[in-house]
PDB file of C-alpha atoms in Angstrom:
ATOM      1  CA  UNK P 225       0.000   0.000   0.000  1.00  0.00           C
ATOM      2  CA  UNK P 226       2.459   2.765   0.893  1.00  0.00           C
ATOM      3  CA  UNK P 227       4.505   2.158  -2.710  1.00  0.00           C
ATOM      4  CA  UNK P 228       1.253   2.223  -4.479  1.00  0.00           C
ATOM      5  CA  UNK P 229       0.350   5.635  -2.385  1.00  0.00           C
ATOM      6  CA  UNK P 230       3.609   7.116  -3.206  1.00  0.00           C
ATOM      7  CA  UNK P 231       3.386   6.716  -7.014  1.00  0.00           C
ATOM      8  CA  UNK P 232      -0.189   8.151  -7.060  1.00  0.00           C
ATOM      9  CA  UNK P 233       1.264  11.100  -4.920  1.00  0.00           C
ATOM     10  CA  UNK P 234       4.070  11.502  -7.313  1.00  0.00           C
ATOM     11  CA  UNK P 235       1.852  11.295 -10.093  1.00  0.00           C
ATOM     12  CA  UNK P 236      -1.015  13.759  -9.114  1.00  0.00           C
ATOM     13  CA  UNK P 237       2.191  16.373  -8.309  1.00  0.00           C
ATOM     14  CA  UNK P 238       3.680  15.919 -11.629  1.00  0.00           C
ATOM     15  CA  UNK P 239       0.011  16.193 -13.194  1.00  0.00           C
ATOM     16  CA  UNK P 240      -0.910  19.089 -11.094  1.00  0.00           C
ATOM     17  CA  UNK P 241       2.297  21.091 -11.624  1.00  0.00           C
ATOM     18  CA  UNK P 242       2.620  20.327 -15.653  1.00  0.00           C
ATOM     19  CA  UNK P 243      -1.298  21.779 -16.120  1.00  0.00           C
ATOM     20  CA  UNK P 244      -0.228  24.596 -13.535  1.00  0.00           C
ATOM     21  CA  UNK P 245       3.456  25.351 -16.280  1.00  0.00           C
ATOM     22  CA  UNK P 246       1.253  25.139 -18.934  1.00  0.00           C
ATOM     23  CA  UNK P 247      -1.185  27.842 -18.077  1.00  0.00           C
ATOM     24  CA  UNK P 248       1.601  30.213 -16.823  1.00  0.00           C
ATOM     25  CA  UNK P 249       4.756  29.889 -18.854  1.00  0.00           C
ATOM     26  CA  UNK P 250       2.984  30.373 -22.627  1.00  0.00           C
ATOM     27  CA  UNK P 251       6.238  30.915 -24.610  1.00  0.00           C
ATOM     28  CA  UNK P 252       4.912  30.448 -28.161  1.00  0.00           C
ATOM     29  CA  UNK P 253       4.517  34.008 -28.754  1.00  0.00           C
ATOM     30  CA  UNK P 254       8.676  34.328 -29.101  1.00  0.00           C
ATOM     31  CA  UNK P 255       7.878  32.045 -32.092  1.00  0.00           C
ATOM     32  CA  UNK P 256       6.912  35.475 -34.076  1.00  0.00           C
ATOM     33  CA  UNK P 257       8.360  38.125 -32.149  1.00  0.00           C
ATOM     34  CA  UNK P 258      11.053  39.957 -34.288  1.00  0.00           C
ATOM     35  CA  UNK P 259      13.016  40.537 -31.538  1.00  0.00           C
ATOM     36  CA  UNK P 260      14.679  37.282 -32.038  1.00  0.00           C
ATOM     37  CA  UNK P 261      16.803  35.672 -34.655  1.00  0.00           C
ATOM     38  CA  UNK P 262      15.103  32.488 -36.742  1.00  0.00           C
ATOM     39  CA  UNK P 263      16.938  30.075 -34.420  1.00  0.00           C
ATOM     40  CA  UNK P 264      15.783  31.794 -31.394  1.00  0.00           C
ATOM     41  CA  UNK P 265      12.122  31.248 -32.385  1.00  0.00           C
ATOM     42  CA  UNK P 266      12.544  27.579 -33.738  1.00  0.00           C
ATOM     43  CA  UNK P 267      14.162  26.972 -29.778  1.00  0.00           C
ATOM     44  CA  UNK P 268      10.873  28.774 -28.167  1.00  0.00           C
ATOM     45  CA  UNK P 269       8.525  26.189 -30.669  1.00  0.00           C
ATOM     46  CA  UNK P 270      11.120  23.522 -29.288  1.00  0.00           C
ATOM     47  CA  UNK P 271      10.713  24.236 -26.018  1.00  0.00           C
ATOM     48  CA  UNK P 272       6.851  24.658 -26.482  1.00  0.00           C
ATOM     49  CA  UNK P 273       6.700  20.740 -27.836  1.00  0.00           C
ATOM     50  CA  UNK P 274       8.644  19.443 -25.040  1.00  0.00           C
ATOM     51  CA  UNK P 275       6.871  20.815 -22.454  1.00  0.00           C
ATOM     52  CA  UNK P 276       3.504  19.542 -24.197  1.00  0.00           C
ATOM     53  CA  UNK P 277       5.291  16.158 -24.751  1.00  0.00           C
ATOM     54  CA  UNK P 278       5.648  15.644 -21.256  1.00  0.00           C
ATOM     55  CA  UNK P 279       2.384  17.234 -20.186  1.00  0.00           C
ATOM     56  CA  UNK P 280       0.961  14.354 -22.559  1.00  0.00           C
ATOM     57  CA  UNK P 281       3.167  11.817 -21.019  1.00  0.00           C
ATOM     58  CA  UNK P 282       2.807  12.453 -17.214  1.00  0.00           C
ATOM     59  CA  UNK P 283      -1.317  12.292 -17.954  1.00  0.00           C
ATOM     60  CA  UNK P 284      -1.257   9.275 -19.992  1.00  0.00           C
ATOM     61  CA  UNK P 285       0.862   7.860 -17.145  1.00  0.00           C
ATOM     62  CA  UNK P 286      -1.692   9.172 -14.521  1.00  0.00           C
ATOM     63  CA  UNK P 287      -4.334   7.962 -16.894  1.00  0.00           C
ATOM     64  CA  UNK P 288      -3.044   4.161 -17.327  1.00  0.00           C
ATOM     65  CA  UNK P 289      -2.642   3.873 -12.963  1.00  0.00           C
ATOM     66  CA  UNK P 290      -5.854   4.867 -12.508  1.00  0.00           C
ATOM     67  CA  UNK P 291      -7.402   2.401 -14.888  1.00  0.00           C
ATOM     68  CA  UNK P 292      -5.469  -0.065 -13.265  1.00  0.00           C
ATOM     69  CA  UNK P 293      -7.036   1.388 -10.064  1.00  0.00           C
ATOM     70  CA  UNK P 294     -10.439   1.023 -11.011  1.00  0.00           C
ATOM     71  CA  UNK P 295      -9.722  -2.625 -12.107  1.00  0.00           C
ATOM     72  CA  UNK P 296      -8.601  -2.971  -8.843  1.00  0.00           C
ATOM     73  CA  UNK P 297     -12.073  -1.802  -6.908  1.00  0.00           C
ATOM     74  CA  UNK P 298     -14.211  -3.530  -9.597  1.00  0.00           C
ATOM     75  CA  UNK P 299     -12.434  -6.869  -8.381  1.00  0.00           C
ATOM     76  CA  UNK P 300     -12.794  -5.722  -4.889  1.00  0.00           C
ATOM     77  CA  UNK P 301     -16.579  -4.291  -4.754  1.00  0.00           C
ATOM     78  CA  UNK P 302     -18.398  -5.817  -7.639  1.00  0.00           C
ATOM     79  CA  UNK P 303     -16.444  -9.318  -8.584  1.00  0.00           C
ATOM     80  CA  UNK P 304     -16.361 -12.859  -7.246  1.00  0.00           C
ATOM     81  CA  UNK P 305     -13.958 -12.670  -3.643  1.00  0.00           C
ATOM     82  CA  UNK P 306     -12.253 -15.136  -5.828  1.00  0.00           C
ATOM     83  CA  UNK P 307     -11.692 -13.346  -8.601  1.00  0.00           C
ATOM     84  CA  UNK P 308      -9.431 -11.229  -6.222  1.00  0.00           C
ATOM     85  CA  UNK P 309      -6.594 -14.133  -5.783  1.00  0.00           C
ATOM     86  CA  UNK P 310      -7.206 -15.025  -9.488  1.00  0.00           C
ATOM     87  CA  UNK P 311      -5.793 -12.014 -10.468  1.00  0.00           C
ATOM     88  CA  UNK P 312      -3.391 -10.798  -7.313  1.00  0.00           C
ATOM     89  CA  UNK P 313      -2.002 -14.420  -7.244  1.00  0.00           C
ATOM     90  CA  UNK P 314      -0.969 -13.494 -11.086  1.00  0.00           C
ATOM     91  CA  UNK P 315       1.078 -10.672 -11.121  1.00  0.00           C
ATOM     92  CA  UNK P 316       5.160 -10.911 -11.614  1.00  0.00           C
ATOM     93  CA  UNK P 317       6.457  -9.698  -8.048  1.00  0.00           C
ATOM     94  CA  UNK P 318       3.286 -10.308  -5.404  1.00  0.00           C
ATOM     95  CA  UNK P 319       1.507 -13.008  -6.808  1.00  0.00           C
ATOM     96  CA  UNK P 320       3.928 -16.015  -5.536  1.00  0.00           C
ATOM     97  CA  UNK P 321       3.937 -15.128  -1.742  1.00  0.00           C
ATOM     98  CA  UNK P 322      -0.347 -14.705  -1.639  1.00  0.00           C
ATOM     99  CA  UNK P 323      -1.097 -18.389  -3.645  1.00  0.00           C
ATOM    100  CA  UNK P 324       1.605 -19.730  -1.115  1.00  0.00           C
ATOM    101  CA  UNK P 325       0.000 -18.461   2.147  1.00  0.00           C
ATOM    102  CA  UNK P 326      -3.429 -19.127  -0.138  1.00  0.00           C
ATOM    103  CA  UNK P 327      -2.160 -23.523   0.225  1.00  0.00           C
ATOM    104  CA  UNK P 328      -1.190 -22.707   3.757  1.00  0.00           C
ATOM    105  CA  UNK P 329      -4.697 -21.514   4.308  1.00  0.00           C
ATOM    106  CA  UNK P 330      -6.006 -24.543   2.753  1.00  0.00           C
ATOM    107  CA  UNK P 331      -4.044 -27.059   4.476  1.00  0.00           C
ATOM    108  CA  UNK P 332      -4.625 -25.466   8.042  1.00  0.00           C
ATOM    109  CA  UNK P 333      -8.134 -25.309   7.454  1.00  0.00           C
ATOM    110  CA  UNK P 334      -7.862 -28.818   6.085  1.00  0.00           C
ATOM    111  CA  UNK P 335      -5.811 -29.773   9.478  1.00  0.00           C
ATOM    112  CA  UNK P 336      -8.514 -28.342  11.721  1.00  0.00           C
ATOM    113  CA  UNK P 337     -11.072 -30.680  10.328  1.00  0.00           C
ATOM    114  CA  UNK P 338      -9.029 -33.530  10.441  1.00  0.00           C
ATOM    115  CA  UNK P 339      -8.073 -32.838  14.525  1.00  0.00           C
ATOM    116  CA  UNK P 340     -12.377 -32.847  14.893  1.00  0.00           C
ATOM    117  CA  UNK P 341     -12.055 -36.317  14.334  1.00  0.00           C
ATOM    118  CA  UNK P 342     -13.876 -35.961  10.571  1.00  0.00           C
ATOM    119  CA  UNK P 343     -11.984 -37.611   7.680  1.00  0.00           C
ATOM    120  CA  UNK P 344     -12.683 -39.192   4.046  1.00  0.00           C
ATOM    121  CA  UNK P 345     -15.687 -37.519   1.442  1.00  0.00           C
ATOM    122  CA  UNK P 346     -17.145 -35.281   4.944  1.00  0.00           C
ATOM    123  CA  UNK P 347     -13.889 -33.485   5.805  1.00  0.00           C
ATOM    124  CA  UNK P 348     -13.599 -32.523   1.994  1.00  0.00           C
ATOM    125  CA  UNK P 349     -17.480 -31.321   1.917  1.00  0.00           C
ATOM    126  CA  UNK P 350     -16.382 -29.496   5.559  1.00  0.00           C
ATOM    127  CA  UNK P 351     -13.297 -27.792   4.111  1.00  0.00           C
ATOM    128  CA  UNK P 352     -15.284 -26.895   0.951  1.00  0.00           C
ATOM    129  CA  UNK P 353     -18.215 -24.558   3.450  1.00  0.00           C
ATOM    130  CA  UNK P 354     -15.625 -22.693   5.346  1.00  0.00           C
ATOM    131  CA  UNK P 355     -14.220 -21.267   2.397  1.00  0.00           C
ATOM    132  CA  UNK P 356     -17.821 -20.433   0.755  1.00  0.00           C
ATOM    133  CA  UNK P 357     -17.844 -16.246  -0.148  1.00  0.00           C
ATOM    134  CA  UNK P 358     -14.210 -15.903   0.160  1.00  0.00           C
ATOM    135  CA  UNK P 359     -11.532 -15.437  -1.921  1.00  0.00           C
ATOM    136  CA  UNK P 360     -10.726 -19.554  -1.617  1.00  0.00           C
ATOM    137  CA  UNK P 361     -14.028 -20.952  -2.931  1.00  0.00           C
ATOM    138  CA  UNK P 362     -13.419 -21.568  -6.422  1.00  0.00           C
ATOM    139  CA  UNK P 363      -9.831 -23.157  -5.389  1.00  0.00           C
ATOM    140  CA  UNK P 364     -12.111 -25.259  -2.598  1.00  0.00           C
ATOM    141  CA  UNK P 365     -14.833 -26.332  -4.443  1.00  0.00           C
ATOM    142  CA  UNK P 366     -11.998 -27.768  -7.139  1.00  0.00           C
ATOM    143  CA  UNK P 367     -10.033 -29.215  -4.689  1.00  0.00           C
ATOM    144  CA  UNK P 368     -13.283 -31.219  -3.311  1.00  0.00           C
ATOM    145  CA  UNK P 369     -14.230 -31.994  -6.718  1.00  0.00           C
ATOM    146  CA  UNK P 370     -10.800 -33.694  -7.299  1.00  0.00           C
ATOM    147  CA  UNK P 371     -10.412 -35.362  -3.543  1.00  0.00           C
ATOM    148  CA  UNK P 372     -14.032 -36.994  -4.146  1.00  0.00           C
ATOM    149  CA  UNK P 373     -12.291 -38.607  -7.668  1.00  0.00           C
ATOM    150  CA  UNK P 374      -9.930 -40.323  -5.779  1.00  0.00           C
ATOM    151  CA  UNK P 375      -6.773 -38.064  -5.883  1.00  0.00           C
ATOM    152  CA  UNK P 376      -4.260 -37.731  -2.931  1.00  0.00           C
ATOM    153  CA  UNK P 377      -4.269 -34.597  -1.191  1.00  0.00           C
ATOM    154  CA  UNK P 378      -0.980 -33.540  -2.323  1.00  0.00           C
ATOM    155  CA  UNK P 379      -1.265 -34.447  -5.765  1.00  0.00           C
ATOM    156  CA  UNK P 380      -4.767 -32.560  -5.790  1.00  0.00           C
ATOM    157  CA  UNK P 381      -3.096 -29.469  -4.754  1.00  0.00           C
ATOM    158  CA  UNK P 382      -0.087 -29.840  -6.060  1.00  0.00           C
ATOM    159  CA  UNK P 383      -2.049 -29.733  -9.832  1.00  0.00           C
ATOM    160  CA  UNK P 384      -3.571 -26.749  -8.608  1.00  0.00           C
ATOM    161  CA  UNK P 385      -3.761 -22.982  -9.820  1.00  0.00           C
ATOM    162  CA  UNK P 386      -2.084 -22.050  -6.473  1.00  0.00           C
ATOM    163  CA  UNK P 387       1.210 -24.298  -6.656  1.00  0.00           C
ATOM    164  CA  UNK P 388       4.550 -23.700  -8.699  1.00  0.00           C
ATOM    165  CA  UNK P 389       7.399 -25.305  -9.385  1.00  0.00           C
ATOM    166  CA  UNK P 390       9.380 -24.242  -5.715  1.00  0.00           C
ATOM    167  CA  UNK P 391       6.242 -25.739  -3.357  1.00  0.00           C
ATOM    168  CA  UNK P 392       4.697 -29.014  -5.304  1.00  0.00           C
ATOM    169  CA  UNK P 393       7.333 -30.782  -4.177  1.00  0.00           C
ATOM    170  CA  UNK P 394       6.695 -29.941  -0.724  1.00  0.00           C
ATOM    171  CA  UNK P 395       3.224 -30.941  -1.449  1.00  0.00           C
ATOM    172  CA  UNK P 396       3.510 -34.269  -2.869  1.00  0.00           C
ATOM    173  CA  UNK P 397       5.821 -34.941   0.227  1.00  0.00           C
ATOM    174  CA  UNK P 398       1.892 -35.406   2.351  1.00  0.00           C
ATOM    175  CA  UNK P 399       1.027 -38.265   0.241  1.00  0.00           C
ATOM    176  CA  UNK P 400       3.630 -40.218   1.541  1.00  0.00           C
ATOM    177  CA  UNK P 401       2.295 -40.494   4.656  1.00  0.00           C
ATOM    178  CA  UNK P 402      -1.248 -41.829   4.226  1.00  0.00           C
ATOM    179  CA  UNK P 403      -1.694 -42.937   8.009  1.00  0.00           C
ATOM    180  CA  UNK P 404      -0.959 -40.023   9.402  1.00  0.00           C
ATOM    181  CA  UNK P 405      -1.340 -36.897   7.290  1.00  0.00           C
ATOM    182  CA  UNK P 406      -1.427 -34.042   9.652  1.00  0.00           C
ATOM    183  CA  UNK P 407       2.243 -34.024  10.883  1.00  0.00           C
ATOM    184  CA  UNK P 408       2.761 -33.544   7.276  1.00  0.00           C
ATOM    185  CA  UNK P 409       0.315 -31.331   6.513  1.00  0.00           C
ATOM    186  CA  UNK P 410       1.671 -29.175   9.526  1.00  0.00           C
ATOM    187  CA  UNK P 411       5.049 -28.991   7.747  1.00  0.00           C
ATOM    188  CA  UNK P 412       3.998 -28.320   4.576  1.00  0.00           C
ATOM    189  CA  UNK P 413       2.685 -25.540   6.229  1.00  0.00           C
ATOM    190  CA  UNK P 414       4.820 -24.108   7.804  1.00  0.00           C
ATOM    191  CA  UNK P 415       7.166 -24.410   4.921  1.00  0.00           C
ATOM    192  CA  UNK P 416       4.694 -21.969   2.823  1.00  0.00           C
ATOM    193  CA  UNK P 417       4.884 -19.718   5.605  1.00  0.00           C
ATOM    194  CA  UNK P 418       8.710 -19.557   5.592  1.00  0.00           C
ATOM    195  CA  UNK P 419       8.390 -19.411   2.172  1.00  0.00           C
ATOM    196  CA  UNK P 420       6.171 -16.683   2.185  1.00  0.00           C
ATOM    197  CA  UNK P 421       7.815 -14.769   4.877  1.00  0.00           C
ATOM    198  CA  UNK P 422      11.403 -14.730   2.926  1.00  0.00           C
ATOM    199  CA  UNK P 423       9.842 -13.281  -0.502  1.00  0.00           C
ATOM    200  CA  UNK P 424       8.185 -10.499   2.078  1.00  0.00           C
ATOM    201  CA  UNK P 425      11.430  -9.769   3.651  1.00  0.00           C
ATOM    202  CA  UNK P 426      12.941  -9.118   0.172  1.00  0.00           C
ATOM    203  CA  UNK P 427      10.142  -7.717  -1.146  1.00  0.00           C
ATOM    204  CA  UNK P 428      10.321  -4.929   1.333  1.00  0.00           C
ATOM    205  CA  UNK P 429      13.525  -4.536   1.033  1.00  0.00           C
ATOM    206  CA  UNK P 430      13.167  -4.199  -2.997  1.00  0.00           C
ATOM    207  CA  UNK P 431      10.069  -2.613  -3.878  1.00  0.00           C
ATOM    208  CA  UNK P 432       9.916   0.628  -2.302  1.00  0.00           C
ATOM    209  CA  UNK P 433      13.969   1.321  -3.371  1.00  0.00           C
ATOM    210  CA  UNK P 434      12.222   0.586  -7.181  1.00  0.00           C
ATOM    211  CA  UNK P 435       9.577   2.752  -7.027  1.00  0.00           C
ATOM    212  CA  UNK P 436      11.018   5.324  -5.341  1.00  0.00           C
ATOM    213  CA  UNK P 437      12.901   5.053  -8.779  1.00  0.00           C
ATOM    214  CA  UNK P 438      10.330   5.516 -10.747  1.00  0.00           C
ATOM    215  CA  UNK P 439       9.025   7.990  -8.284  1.00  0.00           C
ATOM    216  CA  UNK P 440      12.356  10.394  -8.478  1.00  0.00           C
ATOM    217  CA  UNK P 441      12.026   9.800 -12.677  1.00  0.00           C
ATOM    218  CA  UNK P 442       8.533  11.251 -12.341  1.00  0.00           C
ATOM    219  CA  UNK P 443       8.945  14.199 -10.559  1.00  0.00           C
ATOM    220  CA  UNK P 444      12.863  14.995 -12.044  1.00  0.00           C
ATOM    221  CA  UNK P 445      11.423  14.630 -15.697  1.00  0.00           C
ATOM    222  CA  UNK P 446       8.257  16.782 -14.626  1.00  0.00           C
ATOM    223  CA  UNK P 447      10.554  19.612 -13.302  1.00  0.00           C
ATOM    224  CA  UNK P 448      13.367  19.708 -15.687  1.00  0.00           C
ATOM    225  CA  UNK P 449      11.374  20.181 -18.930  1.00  0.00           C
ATOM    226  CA  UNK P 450      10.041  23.486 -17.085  1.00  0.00           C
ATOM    227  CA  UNK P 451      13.446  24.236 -16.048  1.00  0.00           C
ATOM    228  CA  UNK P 452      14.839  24.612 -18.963  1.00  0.00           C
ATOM    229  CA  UNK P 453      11.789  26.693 -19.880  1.00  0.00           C
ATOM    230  CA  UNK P 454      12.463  28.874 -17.611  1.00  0.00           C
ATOM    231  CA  UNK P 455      16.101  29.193 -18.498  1.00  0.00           C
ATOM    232  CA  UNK P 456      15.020  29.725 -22.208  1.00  0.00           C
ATOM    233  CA  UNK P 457      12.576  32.727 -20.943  1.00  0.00           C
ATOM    234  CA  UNK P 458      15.489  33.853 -18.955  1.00  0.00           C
ATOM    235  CA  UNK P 459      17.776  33.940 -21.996  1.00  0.00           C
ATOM    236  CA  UNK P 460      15.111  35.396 -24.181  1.00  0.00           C
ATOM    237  CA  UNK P 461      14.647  38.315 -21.772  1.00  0.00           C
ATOM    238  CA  UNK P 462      18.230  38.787 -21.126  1.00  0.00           C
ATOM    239  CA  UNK P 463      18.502  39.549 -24.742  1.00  0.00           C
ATOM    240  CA  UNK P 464      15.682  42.341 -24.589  1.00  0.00           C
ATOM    241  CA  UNK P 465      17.503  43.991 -22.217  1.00  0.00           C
TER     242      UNK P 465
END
């Protein structure tokens, strides 16, 4: 939240302060003034594009993150709750960590059924009701669906949406022990979470040192077209005098 909060803030400043240049530093009169030389005039009209170039870019920026915003609270307000890890759990740099602590979610749940002394077909139709209106119930109602066909737990969710290549493994390690599933269904578990818990660490580490990147290429690009603006209008007026 606070890197996405940042950029927006860094965004409505550049917006707000390119419309704000635009309206107050109107050079293209020097274009005809014949106070200046032909070069003189074809650097005001140069200086008049740029500044309207990155006007155009900073908005279309603006434009694109707020689009992507509204996606965002259509998934959250009007969608399925599962539509939410659908398309979280499929982005490049968050989507990993969320379907991991989504399995851990499953198999804890999973584990609490099994310590009420329910097993077999009713533990899977138990499982599949807890997670009924949230963001799990799709993944639920498929891994029910493939537990009543006859498929091991592990294999079930390691042939899910939620696993990759770094936790199915891990996964197919619970169907190894049939007796007694829930010691490894507590590892499992806690593996995701350590799992989970690392990518955090570094993602906390990395993402706000990127977009504060992005942030300081925002507001430098916003400022120095205007700069040298001003510099030109300084020049030009240097010359009148």
């Amino acid at each position: 939240a606070y890197p996405t909060v940042l950029l927006f803030c860094a965004l409505g400043v550049g917006c707000l302060f390119s419309y704000a240049m635009l309206q107050v530093f109107d050079m293209s009169f020097f274009s005809f003034s014949y106070f200046f030389s032909s070069a003189s005039s074809i650097a005001a009209k140069q200086d008049s594009v740029n500044r309207l170039d990155q006007h155009y870019a900073i908005v279309g920026l603006s434009i694109s993150c707020v689009w992507l915003l509204l996606v965002a609270l259509t998934l959250r307000w009007i969608g399925p709750a599962w539509t939410r890890l659908a398309v979280l759990g499929g982005t490049m740099v968050i989507g990993r960590p969320l379907r991991w602590l989504a399995l851990r979610e499953l198999l804890s749940r999973y584990d609490s059924v099994l310590s009420q002394g329910i097993s077999g077909m009713p533990a899977t139709e138990v499982l599949a009701r807890s997670f009924a209106g949230s963001s799990l119930s799709m993944t639920s109602r498929v891994l029910q669906e493939r537990l009543e066909a006859g498929a091991p737990l592990g294999r079930a969710l390691s042939t899910s949406q939620l696993s990759d290549g770094l936790c199915r493994p891990a996964l197919l390690m619970i169907d190894e022990h049939p007796g007694d599933p829930r010691h490894a269904i507590g590892d499992v578990s806690n593996l995701l979470e350590q799992l989970a818990q690392e990518r955090c660490r570094t993602l906390s580490v990395v993402l706000p040192v990127f977009v504060l990147l992005i942030v300081g290429t925002i507001l430098w690009a916003t400022f120095s077209s205007y700069l040298s603006a001003l510099e030109s209008l300084m020049h030009y007026i240097s010359a009148l005098v």
